[in-house]
Amino acid sequence: MKAAVFVKFMKDLDAVSSKISKGQNLNIYLEKYGRSMASLYHALSLVKLSMNYYTVCDIYYDTLDKKGYNHDLYDNLYHRFHLFVRNYLDNQMDIKQLKAMRQDVMDIMSVVISFVDQLRIYEYVLNRVEYRFKDKEQYPFDKEYYNTYLTNDLIHYIFSEKDNVVVNSKIAELVGQLPMRLSKERFFSYIREAFSLYHGAQKGSIDDFDYLIRSTALLSVSKKQTENKVIVEQDFDEYKKIMDILVKTDYKTIDVTMYNTLNKELKIGIEKINELSDNIVLLIQLINDLYTVALMKEYSIGSTTQTVLAKEIIESINNQCFGSPDRVASDNDSSYSHELFEKIADKFIAFEGVQENILSITQKNEYVLDDAWDMYKDKLDTFGVSALFQSLKMVTKLQSGSDFVMLDSDASYTEIPDNSYADTVCERLIDDMQKAFKSLGQPVKRAVMAAVFSQLPVLFNNTDEIQNYINMSLIQCTDEAEQMAVVEILKSMMEG
């Protein structure tokens, strides 16, 4: 949109929103509002789709020879998406199938996250044995700094910012790296205290927090590994091999040869799983934008220069990376070329400021959607705009910035249960953690506790409590290798 058109569109929609809020001429303004918002979302998602589609395809072909782990898994998803784009271009989009693919990607991501959590736990463990094998003359340990000055530096680091959100983030990061020396009883009391903060919260919020802690504590490796047809056993074989070795290792008696072997495998695993995770995030963003385009297409009011260009770019990319409509997804003879892709990139200058302008309008007027749904739901049917408003509500989720948001929430998600529900969920979690701890060696158990502790809401009431916790953690750690590792990790954190 040109600046003058943008300003007019914004003023018009502001006026329409005001009329709806006042309940005036709803038979006219509800549809006008819905179609205006649909047009904005349609334009926004087309522009985003064209730019992100370019990025994903360019990355794919740049890394095609570096197959690594999970190439076949991602390759399948990548080509499935190309086919959906082709169907959209040919006006043959099946939204239900696109939604099914989105769920497949979410299921795969849940498995990926479980491996990320596992690898991070063992990274914590290996970091703390590393200095057993360092030359002490080359890496001297400053005990005086550890025992005397480190706590003050950490307190200064935490409170160097005034923003409470930043302060709490630093505290969470810090407690996840300090030596974990809490007794199990004290550790579980912190978990109970955290769940008590959810008294009066929605059931879904309690369940989400429970899932977060379970995932961090390695209690919830997704069953989708065996249930979902998209995920087959060999897709994660390489990670399983690494995890088998890591789980079976005795970290109290580990020697330098074993350490070096594990450290090498761990780094490879982390690099590959992070690469897969990044690719899946980009892919679901594409799916969310294509889903938005498909939902808003029939309600959008005409086209703009930018939407026409965006669609041309999408078609050009699809032709290069996927080929003609009668090609199958498994073909590898695409007409991709860096030269043509560079020419496409030059066209993106036409989109400068478009996303920001559209977002400023939609975010300002989104409140009307909820108000209309709550106050005039019966009139939406009467005026024939119920389907339009349902699609808009779906789109606000897709464009919320929460890439993996559930589109169809269970009705019970928003229920507010008795306080006993949070307490029961908490005790079940603690019971499962106690059982799991029995099979873990002490270094791994401490790593799990530290990771979980970093995910709890900040439970310190003042600076003294934080300082006392830091002192307690440092003093009760008597393993010099761990002390040395902690100093280096915390220094890096403070300097970074």
Short mmCIF file of C-alpha atoms in Angstrom, two decimals:
data_model
loop_
_atom_site.label_atom_id
_atom_site.label_comp_id
_atom_site.label_asym_id
_atom_site.label_seq_id
_atom_site.Cartn_x
_atom_site.Cartn_y
_atom_site.Cartn_z
CA MET A 1 0.00 0.00 0.00
CA LYS A 2 1.15 3.53 -0.69
CA ALA A 3 1.37 5.82 2.34
CA ALA A 4 -1.76 7.79 1.45
CA VAL A 5 -3.77 4.60 0.86
CA PHE A 6 -2.47 3.15 4.11
CA VAL A 7 -3.51 6.22 6.12
CA LYS A 8 -7.01 6.19 4.57
CA PHE A 9 -7.42 2.45 5.20
CA MET A 10 -6.39 2.93 8.83
CA LYS A 11 -8.82 5.79 9.36
CA ASP A 12 -11.67 3.90 7.70
CA LEU A 13 -11.13 0.78 9.81
CA ASP A 14 -10.80 2.87 12.98
CA ALA A 15 -14.18 4.43 12.20
CA VAL A 16 -15.76 1.05 11.52
CA SER A 17 -14.36 -0.37 14.77
CA SER A 18 -15.77 2.58 16.67
CA LYS A 19 -19.25 2.02 15.16
CA ILE A 20 -19.20 -1.67 16.15
CA SER A 21 -18.09 -0.86 19.69
CA LYS A 22 -21.10 1.44 19.96
CA GLY A 23 -23.42 -1.19 18.45
CA GLN A 24 -24.33 1.03 15.50
CA ASN A 25 -25.50 -0.34 12.12
CA LEU A 26 -24.08 -3.78 12.82
CA ASN A 27 -25.67 -5.20 9.68
CA ILE A 28 -23.29 -3.01 7.68
CA TYR A 29 -20.21 -2.59 9.84
CA LEU A 30 -19.64 -6.17 11.03
CA GLU A 31 -19.14 -7.35 7.45
CA LYS A 32 -17.12 -4.28 6.52
CA TYR A 33 -14.85 -4.83 9.54
CA GLY A 34 -14.47 -8.54 8.81
CA ARG A 35 -13.62 -8.07 5.16
CA SER A 36 -11.21 -5.23 5.90
CA MET A 37 -9.33 -7.32 8.49
CA ALA A 38 -9.38 -10.30 6.12
CA SER A 39 -7.83 -8.16 3.38
CA LEU A 40 -5.10 -7.00 5.73
CA TYR A 41 -4.28 -10.49 6.98
CA HIS A 42 -4.35 -11.83 3.42
CA ALA A 43 -1.86 -9.18 2.28
CA LEU A 44 0.34 -9.62 5.35
CA SER A 45 0.56 -13.39 5.04
CA LEU A 46 1.21 -13.30 1.29
CA VAL A 47 4.14 -10.92 1.74
CA LYS A 48 5.53 -12.94 4.65
CA LEU A 49 5.04 -16.20 2.75
CA SER A 50 6.91 -14.94 -0.31
CA MET A 51 9.89 -13.75 1.75
CA ASN A 52 10.07 -16.75 4.08
CA TYR A 53 9.50 -19.22 1.22
CA TYR A 54 12.51 -17.70 -0.50
CA THR A 55 14.61 -18.06 2.67
CA VAL A 56 13.64 -21.68 3.33
CA CYS A 57 14.29 -22.80 -0.25
CA ASP A 58 17.61 -20.96 -0.43
CA ILE A 59 18.77 -22.59 2.83
CA TYR A 60 17.60 -26.00 1.63
CA TYR A 61 19.65 -25.90 -1.54
CA ASP A 62 22.68 -24.40 0.18
CA THR A 63 22.73 -27.36 2.60
CA LEU A 64 21.58 -30.10 0.22
CA ASP A 65 25.00 -31.79 0.20
CA LYS A 66 25.27 -31.66 4.01
CA LYS A 67 22.56 -34.18 4.67
CA GLY A 68 23.42 -35.16 8.23
CA TYR A 69 20.72 -36.51 10.52
CA ASN A 70 17.00 -36.44 9.67
CA HIS A 71 17.49 -35.37 6.08
CA ASP A 72 14.83 -37.76 4.81
CA LEU A 73 12.36 -36.64 7.49
CA TYR A 74 12.75 -32.93 6.69
CA ASP A 75 12.97 -33.60 2.94
CA ASN A 76 9.55 -35.25 3.08
CA LEU A 77 8.02 -32.28 4.88
CA TYR A 78 9.73 -29.80 2.58
CA HIS A 79 8.33 -31.42 -0.57
CA ARG A 80 4.88 -31.84 0.96
CA PHE A 81 4.79 -28.11 1.53
CA HIS A 82 5.80 -27.40 -2.07
CA LEU A 83 2.82 -29.49 -3.18
CA PHE A 84 0.45 -27.46 -0.99
CA VAL A 85 1.78 -24.24 -2.52
CA ARG A 86 1.23 -25.67 -5.99
CA ASN A 87 -2.33 -26.60 -5.05
CA TYR A 88 -2.91 -23.07 -3.75
CA LEU A 89 -1.61 -21.59 -7.01
CA ASP A 90 -3.92 -23.91 -8.95
CA ASN A 91 -6.91 -23.06 -6.71
CA GLN A 92 -7.03 -26.64 -5.41
CA MET A 93 -6.10 -26.02 -1.79
CA ASP A 94 -7.39 -28.56 0.75
CA ILE A 95 -7.30 -26.72 4.07
CA LYS A 96 -8.02 -29.88 6.06
CA GLN A 97 -4.95 -31.58 4.60
CA LEU A 98 -2.82 -28.50 5.27
CA LYS A 99 -4.07 -28.51 8.86
CA ALA A 100 -3.14 -32.20 9.11
CA MET A 101 0.37 -31.43 7.90
CA ARG A 102 0.64 -28.67 10.48
CA GLN A 103 -0.22 -31.20 13.19
CA ASP A 104 2.40 -33.61 11.79
CA VAL A 105 5.02 -30.87 12.05
CA MET A 106 3.96 -30.07 15.63
CA ASP A 107 4.18 -33.76 16.57
CA ILE A 108 7.68 -34.00 15.08
CA MET A 109 8.71 -30.85 16.93
CA SER A 110 7.58 -32.38 20.24
CA VAL A 111 10.02 -35.25 19.63
CA VAL A 112 12.78 -32.83 18.65
CA ILE A 113 12.23 -30.82 21.85
CA SER A 114 12.50 -33.98 23.94
CA PHE A 115 15.93 -34.69 22.42
CA VAL A 116 16.98 -31.06 22.91
CA ASP A 117 16.08 -31.34 26.60
CA GLN A 118 18.01 -34.60 26.97
CA LEU A 119 21.13 -33.31 25.23
CA ARG A 120 21.14 -30.15 27.35
CA ILE A 121 21.08 -32.22 30.53
CA TYR A 122 24.14 -34.18 29.46
CA GLU A 123 25.88 -31.05 28.22
CA TYR A 124 25.51 -29.72 31.78
CA VAL A 125 27.00 -32.94 33.16
CA LEU A 126 29.96 -33.03 30.77
CA ASN A 127 30.73 -29.35 31.35
CA ARG A 128 31.23 -30.14 35.03
CA VAL A 129 33.70 -32.98 34.52
CA GLU A 130 35.73 -31.23 31.80
CA TYR A 131 38.24 -29.67 34.19
CA ARG A 132 39.23 -33.03 35.65
CA PHE A 133 41.23 -33.49 32.45
CA LYS A 134 42.71 -29.97 32.14
CA ASP A 135 46.34 -29.18 32.90
CA LYS A 136 46.18 -27.41 36.26
CA GLU A 137 49.26 -25.34 35.49
CA GLN A 138 47.67 -24.14 32.27
CA TYR A 139 44.26 -23.66 33.92
CA PRO A 140 44.95 -22.48 37.49
CA PHE A 141 41.95 -22.16 39.78
CA ASP A 142 41.42 -18.92 41.71
CA LYS A 143 39.81 -20.25 44.90
CA GLU A 144 39.82 -16.84 46.53
CA TYR A 145 37.66 -15.41 43.73
CA TYR A 146 35.30 -18.39 43.92
CA ASN A 147 34.88 -18.17 47.71
CA THR A 148 34.93 -14.39 48.15
CA TYR A 149 34.09 -12.29 45.11
CA LEU A 150 31.99 -14.39 42.75
CA THR A 151 28.72 -13.92 44.67
CA ASN A 152 29.08 -10.13 44.65
CA ASP A 153 29.75 -10.12 40.91
CA LEU A 154 26.67 -12.25 40.31
CA ILE A 155 24.43 -10.01 42.44
CA HIS A 156 25.71 -6.94 40.58
CA TYR A 157 25.07 -8.71 37.26
CA ILE A 158 21.49 -9.61 38.22
CA PHE A 159 20.52 -6.12 39.36
CA SER A 160 22.42 -4.12 36.76
CA GLU A 161 19.07 -3.77 34.97
CA LYS A 162 15.97 -2.07 36.37
CA ASP A 163 13.47 -4.10 34.36
CA ASN A 164 11.96 -6.85 36.56
CA VAL A 165 11.45 -9.13 33.54
CA VAL A 166 15.17 -8.92 32.72
CA VAL A 167 16.12 -9.43 36.37
CA ASN A 168 13.93 -12.54 36.65
CA SER A 169 15.33 -13.88 33.39
CA LYS A 170 18.87 -13.49 34.73
CA ILE A 171 17.96 -15.22 37.98
CA ALA A 172 16.47 -18.17 36.07
CA GLU A 173 19.55 -18.41 33.86
CA LEU A 174 21.81 -18.20 36.88
CA VAL A 175 20.15 -20.88 39.03
CA GLY A 176 20.27 -23.21 36.02
CA GLN A 177 24.08 -23.05 36.06
CA LEU A 178 24.97 -22.80 39.75
CA PRO A 179 26.03 -26.02 41.47
CA MET A 180 22.86 -27.86 42.46
CA ARG A 181 23.12 -28.83 46.12
CA LEU A 182 19.51 -28.67 47.28
CA SER A 183 18.19 -31.68 49.16
CA LYS A 184 15.40 -33.51 47.36
CA GLU A 185 12.96 -32.42 50.06
CA ARG A 186 13.86 -28.75 49.66
CA PHE A 187 13.82 -29.06 45.86
CA PHE A 188 10.33 -30.58 45.88
CA SER A 189 9.12 -27.88 48.27
CA TYR A 190 10.11 -25.26 45.69
CA ILE A 191 8.07 -27.15 43.07
CA ARG A 192 5.05 -27.24 45.41
CA GLU A 193 5.43 -23.51 46.02
CA ALA A 194 5.55 -22.89 42.26
CA PHE A 195 2.34 -24.86 41.67
CA SER A 196 0.62 -22.98 44.49
CA LEU A 197 1.02 -19.85 42.35
CA TYR A 198 -1.37 -21.53 39.89
CA HIS A 199 -4.24 -21.64 42.39
CA GLY A 200 -7.09 -19.86 40.61
CA ALA A 201 -5.46 -20.28 37.18
CA GLN A 202 -7.05 -21.87 34.12
CA LYS A 203 -6.75 -25.63 33.81
CA GLY A 204 -4.83 -25.25 30.55
CA SER A 205 -2.21 -23.04 32.19
CA ILE A 206 -1.66 -25.62 34.94
CA ASP A 207 -1.39 -28.43 32.39
CA ASP A 208 1.05 -26.41 30.28
CA PHE A 209 3.28 -25.74 33.29
CA ASP A 210 3.17 -29.42 34.22
CA TYR A 211 4.19 -30.35 30.66
CA LEU A 212 7.06 -27.83 30.73
CA ILE A 213 8.48 -29.26 33.96
CA ARG A 214 8.01 -32.85 32.83
CA SER A 215 9.75 -32.16 29.54
CA THR A 216 12.64 -30.43 31.31
CA ALA A 217 12.91 -33.32 33.78
CA LEU A 218 12.99 -35.85 30.90
CA LEU A 219 9.67 -37.37 31.98
CA SER A 220 7.68 -36.75 28.81
CA VAL A 221 9.46 -38.05 25.72
CA SER A 222 6.70 -37.85 23.16
CA LYS A 223 4.78 -41.01 22.28
CA LYS A 224 4.45 -39.53 18.79
CA GLN A 225 7.74 -41.26 17.93
CA THR A 226 5.81 -44.48 17.50
CA GLU A 227 2.24 -43.24 17.00
CA ASN A 228 2.68 -40.81 14.10
CA LYS A 229 3.06 -42.29 10.65
CA VAL A 230 5.26 -39.34 9.62
CA ILE A 231 7.84 -40.26 12.26
CA VAL A 232 9.54 -43.58 11.73
CA GLU A 233 12.04 -45.28 14.01
CA GLN A 234 15.12 -44.57 11.91
CA ASP A 235 14.38 -40.83 11.80
CA PHE A 236 15.90 -40.45 15.26
CA ASP A 237 18.25 -43.42 15.38
CA GLU A 238 21.36 -41.25 15.48
CA TYR A 239 20.13 -39.34 18.52
CA LYS A 240 19.07 -42.54 20.24
CA LYS A 241 22.57 -43.97 19.79
CA ILE A 242 24.09 -40.89 21.37
CA MET A 243 21.57 -40.93 24.22
CA ASP A 244 22.18 -44.64 24.89
CA ILE A 245 25.86 -43.94 25.41
CA LEU A 246 25.26 -40.82 27.51
CA VAL A 247 22.68 -42.53 29.74
CA LYS A 248 24.85 -45.59 30.43
CA THR A 249 28.03 -43.66 31.31
CA ASP A 250 29.25 -43.48 34.92
CA TYR A 251 30.32 -39.84 35.19
CA LYS A 252 32.07 -40.34 38.51
CA THR A 253 34.62 -42.71 36.99
CA ILE A 254 34.78 -41.35 33.44
CA ASP A 255 38.30 -41.13 31.94
CA VAL A 256 39.69 -38.60 29.45
CA THR A 257 39.24 -40.90 26.44
CA MET A 258 35.59 -41.50 27.21
CA TYR A 259 35.07 -37.81 27.97
CA ASN A 260 36.50 -36.77 24.59
CA THR A 261 34.37 -39.34 22.77
CA LEU A 262 31.18 -38.28 24.53
CA ASN A 263 31.92 -34.57 24.14
CA LYS A 264 32.45 -34.98 20.40
CA GLU A 265 29.23 -36.97 19.96
CA LEU A 266 27.29 -34.53 22.13
CA LYS A 267 28.41 -31.51 20.10
CA ILE A 268 27.45 -33.22 16.84
CA GLY A 269 24.07 -34.18 18.27
CA ILE A 270 23.37 -30.65 19.56
CA GLU A 271 24.41 -29.08 16.26
CA LYS A 272 22.20 -31.41 14.20
CA ILE A 273 19.15 -31.28 16.47
CA ASN A 274 19.33 -27.48 16.62
CA GLU A 275 19.60 -27.36 12.84
CA LEU A 276 16.55 -29.58 12.49
CA SER A 277 14.68 -27.52 15.09
CA ASP A 278 15.46 -24.26 13.26
CA ASN A 279 14.28 -25.74 9.96
CA ILE A 280 11.03 -26.97 11.48
CA VAL A 281 10.33 -23.55 13.01
CA LEU A 282 10.79 -21.92 9.59
CA LEU A 283 8.56 -24.56 8.01
CA ILE A 284 5.68 -24.12 10.43
CA GLN A 285 5.87 -20.35 9.91
CA LEU A 286 5.38 -21.01 6.19
CA ILE A 287 2.46 -23.32 6.95
CA ASN A 288 0.86 -20.70 9.22
CA ASP A 289 1.12 -18.06 6.51
CA LEU A 290 -0.21 -20.35 3.76
CA TYR A 291 -3.04 -21.39 6.10
CA THR A 292 -3.84 -17.70 6.65
CA VAL A 293 -3.81 -17.00 2.92
CA ALA A 294 -6.17 -19.92 2.30
CA LEU A 295 -8.60 -18.83 5.04
CA MET A 296 -8.67 -15.15 4.05
CA LYS A 297 -8.61 -15.47 0.27
CA GLU A 298 -12.40 -15.63 -0.28
CA TYR A 299 -13.06 -12.71 2.08
CA SER A 300 -10.32 -10.36 0.88
CA ILE A 301 -11.36 -7.19 -0.95
CA GLY A 302 -9.37 -7.14 -4.18
CA SER A 303 -5.59 -7.05 -4.63
CA THR A 304 -2.76 -4.57 -4.24
CA THR A 305 0.48 -4.14 -6.12
CA GLN A 306 2.27 -5.92 -3.29
CA THR A 307 -0.06 -8.92 -3.09
CA VAL A 308 0.13 -9.46 -6.86
CA LEU A 309 3.93 -9.29 -6.71
CA ALA A 310 4.05 -11.62 -3.67
CA LYS A 311 1.99 -14.24 -5.45
CA GLU A 312 4.22 -13.97 -8.55
CA ILE A 313 7.30 -14.50 -6.36
CA ILE A 314 5.71 -17.52 -4.65
CA GLU A 315 4.89 -19.07 -8.03
CA SER A 316 8.39 -18.39 -9.36
CA ILE A 317 9.98 -20.04 -6.31
CA ASN A 318 7.64 -23.01 -6.51
CA ASN A 319 8.44 -23.52 -10.20
CA GLN A 320 12.17 -23.45 -9.51
CA CYS A 321 12.20 -25.61 -6.41
CA PHE A 322 9.33 -27.94 -7.18
CA GLY A 323 8.78 -27.75 -10.91
CA SER A 324 5.71 -27.93 -13.07
CA PRO A 325 2.34 -29.02 -11.64
CA ASP A 326 2.65 -32.57 -12.99
CA ARG A 327 5.94 -33.28 -11.20
CA VAL A 328 5.90 -35.45 -8.10
CA ALA A 329 7.28 -34.35 -4.74
CA SER A 330 10.17 -36.84 -4.76
CA ASP A 331 11.76 -35.53 -7.98
CA ASN A 332 15.20 -34.01 -7.50
CA ASP A 333 15.68 -32.35 -10.92
CA SER A 334 14.41 -28.91 -9.96
CA SER A 335 15.36 -25.89 -12.03
CA TYR A 336 16.79 -24.08 -9.01
CA SER A 337 19.58 -21.61 -9.70
CA HIS A 338 21.31 -19.05 -7.51
CA GLU A 339 21.17 -16.48 -10.30
CA LEU A 340 17.40 -16.61 -10.59
CA PHE A 341 17.03 -16.57 -6.81
CA GLU A 342 19.16 -13.43 -6.58
CA LYS A 343 16.83 -11.72 -9.08
CA ILE A 344 13.88 -12.66 -6.88
CA ALA A 345 15.58 -11.15 -3.83
CA ASP A 346 15.83 -7.80 -5.62
CA LYS A 347 12.02 -7.65 -5.77
CA PHE A 348 11.62 -7.62 -1.99
CA ILE A 349 12.41 -3.91 -1.85
CA ALA A 350 8.77 -3.35 -2.90
CA PHE A 351 7.68 -4.79 0.47
CA GLU A 352 9.62 -2.32 2.59
CA GLY A 353 7.43 -1.17 5.48
CA VAL A 354 4.39 -3.19 4.34
CA GLN A 355 4.39 -5.68 7.22
CA GLU A 356 4.90 -2.98 9.83
CA ASN A 357 2.09 -0.84 8.40
CA ILE A 358 -0.39 -3.72 8.26
CA LEU A 359 0.48 -4.93 11.74
CA SER A 360 -0.05 -1.46 13.18
CA ILE A 361 -3.63 -1.51 11.82
CA THR A 362 -4.55 -5.10 12.73
CA GLN A 363 -3.14 -4.91 16.25
CA LYS A 364 -4.99 -1.66 16.90
CA ASN A 365 -8.33 -3.13 15.76
CA GLU A 366 -8.08 -6.78 16.85
CA TYR A 367 -10.00 -6.05 20.05
CA VAL A 368 -13.19 -5.63 18.02
CA LEU A 369 -13.05 -9.26 16.96
CA ASP A 370 -13.26 -10.48 20.56
CA ASP A 371 -15.87 -7.87 21.46
CA ALA A 372 -18.06 -8.80 18.49
CA TRP A 373 -17.71 -12.50 19.26
CA ASP A 374 -18.67 -11.98 22.90
CA MET A 375 -21.44 -9.38 22.52
CA TYR A 376 -22.95 -9.98 19.09
CA LYS A 377 -22.44 -13.68 18.42
CA ASP A 378 -26.13 -14.24 17.63
CA LYS A 379 -26.07 -11.34 15.16
CA LEU A 380 -23.04 -12.80 13.32
CA ASP A 381 -25.29 -15.64 12.13
CA THR A 382 -28.14 -13.25 11.33
CA PHE A 383 -25.91 -11.05 9.16
CA GLY A 384 -24.17 -13.99 7.50
CA VAL A 385 -20.67 -13.27 8.79
CA SER A 386 -20.25 -16.05 11.37
CA ALA A 387 -17.92 -18.10 9.13
CA LEU A 388 -15.87 -14.98 8.37
CA PHE A 389 -15.41 -14.17 12.07
CA GLN A 390 -14.57 -17.79 12.90
CA SER A 391 -11.85 -17.71 10.23
CA LEU A 392 -10.56 -14.40 11.59
CA LYS A 393 -10.30 -15.87 15.10
CA MET A 394 -8.30 -18.77 13.67
CA VAL A 395 -6.04 -16.34 11.81
CA THR A 396 -5.31 -14.30 14.93
CA LYS A 397 -3.87 -17.49 16.42
CA LEU A 398 -1.86 -18.30 13.29
CA GLN A 399 -0.45 -14.76 13.22
CA SER A 400 0.02 -14.39 16.99
CA GLY A 401 3.76 -15.06 16.90
CA SER A 402 3.30 -18.31 18.81
CA ASP A 403 4.24 -20.57 15.92
CA PHE A 404 3.10 -23.87 17.45
CA VAL A 405 -0.14 -22.61 19.01
CA MET A 406 -2.98 -25.13 19.22
CA LEU A 407 -5.76 -24.06 16.87
CA ASP A 408 -8.53 -26.16 18.42
CA SER A 409 -8.34 -25.82 22.19
CA ASP A 410 -10.17 -28.22 24.46
CA ALA A 411 -13.14 -26.47 26.03
CA SER A 412 -11.80 -27.45 29.46
CA TYR A 413 -8.61 -25.44 28.82
CA THR A 414 -10.20 -22.21 30.08
CA GLU A 415 -11.98 -23.77 33.07
CA ILE A 416 -10.80 -22.64 36.49
CA PRO A 417 -10.67 -25.74 38.70
CA ASP A 418 -10.47 -25.96 42.47
CA ASN A 419 -7.05 -25.34 44.00
CA SER A 420 -6.83 -29.07 44.62
CA TYR A 421 -6.34 -29.65 40.88
CA ALA A 422 -2.98 -27.82 40.81
CA ASP A 423 -1.95 -29.63 44.01
CA THR A 424 -2.88 -33.04 42.60
CA VAL A 425 -0.99 -32.38 39.35
CA CYS A 426 2.01 -31.26 41.38
CA GLU A 427 2.07 -34.35 43.62
CA ARG A 428 1.75 -36.65 40.59
CA LEU A 429 4.70 -34.86 39.01
CA ILE A 430 6.81 -35.13 42.16
CA ASP A 431 6.00 -38.82 42.49
CA ASP A 432 7.11 -39.44 38.90
CA MET A 433 10.30 -37.45 39.45
CA GLN A 434 11.15 -39.41 42.58
CA LYS A 435 10.76 -42.67 40.66
CA ALA A 436 12.91 -41.38 37.80
CA PHE A 437 15.64 -40.16 40.17
CA LYS A 438 16.18 -43.71 41.44
CA SER A 439 17.66 -44.72 38.07
CA LEU A 440 19.85 -41.62 37.66
CA GLY A 441 23.42 -41.18 38.84
CA GLN A 442 24.04 -38.21 41.10
CA PRO A 443 25.62 -35.94 38.40
CA VAL A 444 22.66 -36.46 36.06
CA LYS A 445 20.12 -36.07 38.85
CA ARG A 446 21.70 -32.75 39.83
CA ALA A 447 21.63 -31.63 36.19
CA VAL A 448 17.91 -32.42 35.97
CA MET A 449 17.22 -30.58 39.23
CA ALA A 450 19.14 -27.51 38.03
CA ALA A 451 17.26 -27.47 34.71
CA VAL A 452 13.88 -27.80 36.45
CA PHE A 453 14.79 -25.15 39.02
CA SER A 454 15.57 -22.68 36.23
CA GLN A 455 12.03 -23.17 34.83
CA LEU A 456 10.23 -22.36 38.09
CA PRO A 457 8.79 -18.89 38.68
CA VAL A 458 11.24 -16.79 40.71
CA LEU A 459 10.63 -17.81 44.31
CA PHE A 460 13.10 -15.47 46.00
CA ASN A 461 11.44 -12.60 47.86
CA ASN A 462 14.40 -10.23 48.15
CA THR A 463 18.10 -9.71 47.40
CA ASP A 464 19.19 -11.42 50.64
CA GLU A 465 17.39 -14.65 49.70
CA ILE A 466 19.03 -14.67 46.27
CA GLN A 467 22.44 -13.98 47.78
CA ASN A 468 21.98 -16.71 50.38
CA TYR A 469 21.03 -19.23 47.70
CA ILE A 470 24.09 -18.36 45.60
CA ASN A 471 26.39 -18.64 48.63
CA MET A 472 24.85 -21.95 49.67
CA SER A 473 25.26 -23.39 46.17
CA LEU A 474 28.89 -22.33 45.86
CA ILE A 475 29.99 -23.29 49.38
CA GLN A 476 28.38 -26.75 49.37
CA CYS A 477 30.10 -27.67 46.11
CA THR A 478 33.44 -29.28 47.02
CA ASP A 479 34.31 -30.75 43.62
CA GLU A 480 37.13 -28.56 42.29
CA ALA A 481 36.51 -29.52 38.65
CA GLU A 482 32.89 -28.44 38.99
CA GLN A 483 33.92 -25.25 40.76
CA MET A 484 36.28 -24.37 37.91
CA ALA A 485 33.61 -25.11 35.32
CA VAL A 486 31.02 -23.02 37.17
CA VAL A 487 33.35 -20.03 37.33
CA GLU A 488 34.00 -20.16 33.59
CA ILE A 489 30.31 -20.64 32.74
CA LEU A 490 29.16 -17.84 35.03
CA LYS A 491 31.88 -15.46 33.83
CA SER A 492 30.85 -16.13 30.26
CA MET A 493 27.23 -15.45 31.22
CA MET A 494 28.10 -12.15 32.87
CA GLU A 495 30.34 -11.01 30.01
CA GLY A 496 27.88 -12.07 27.33
#
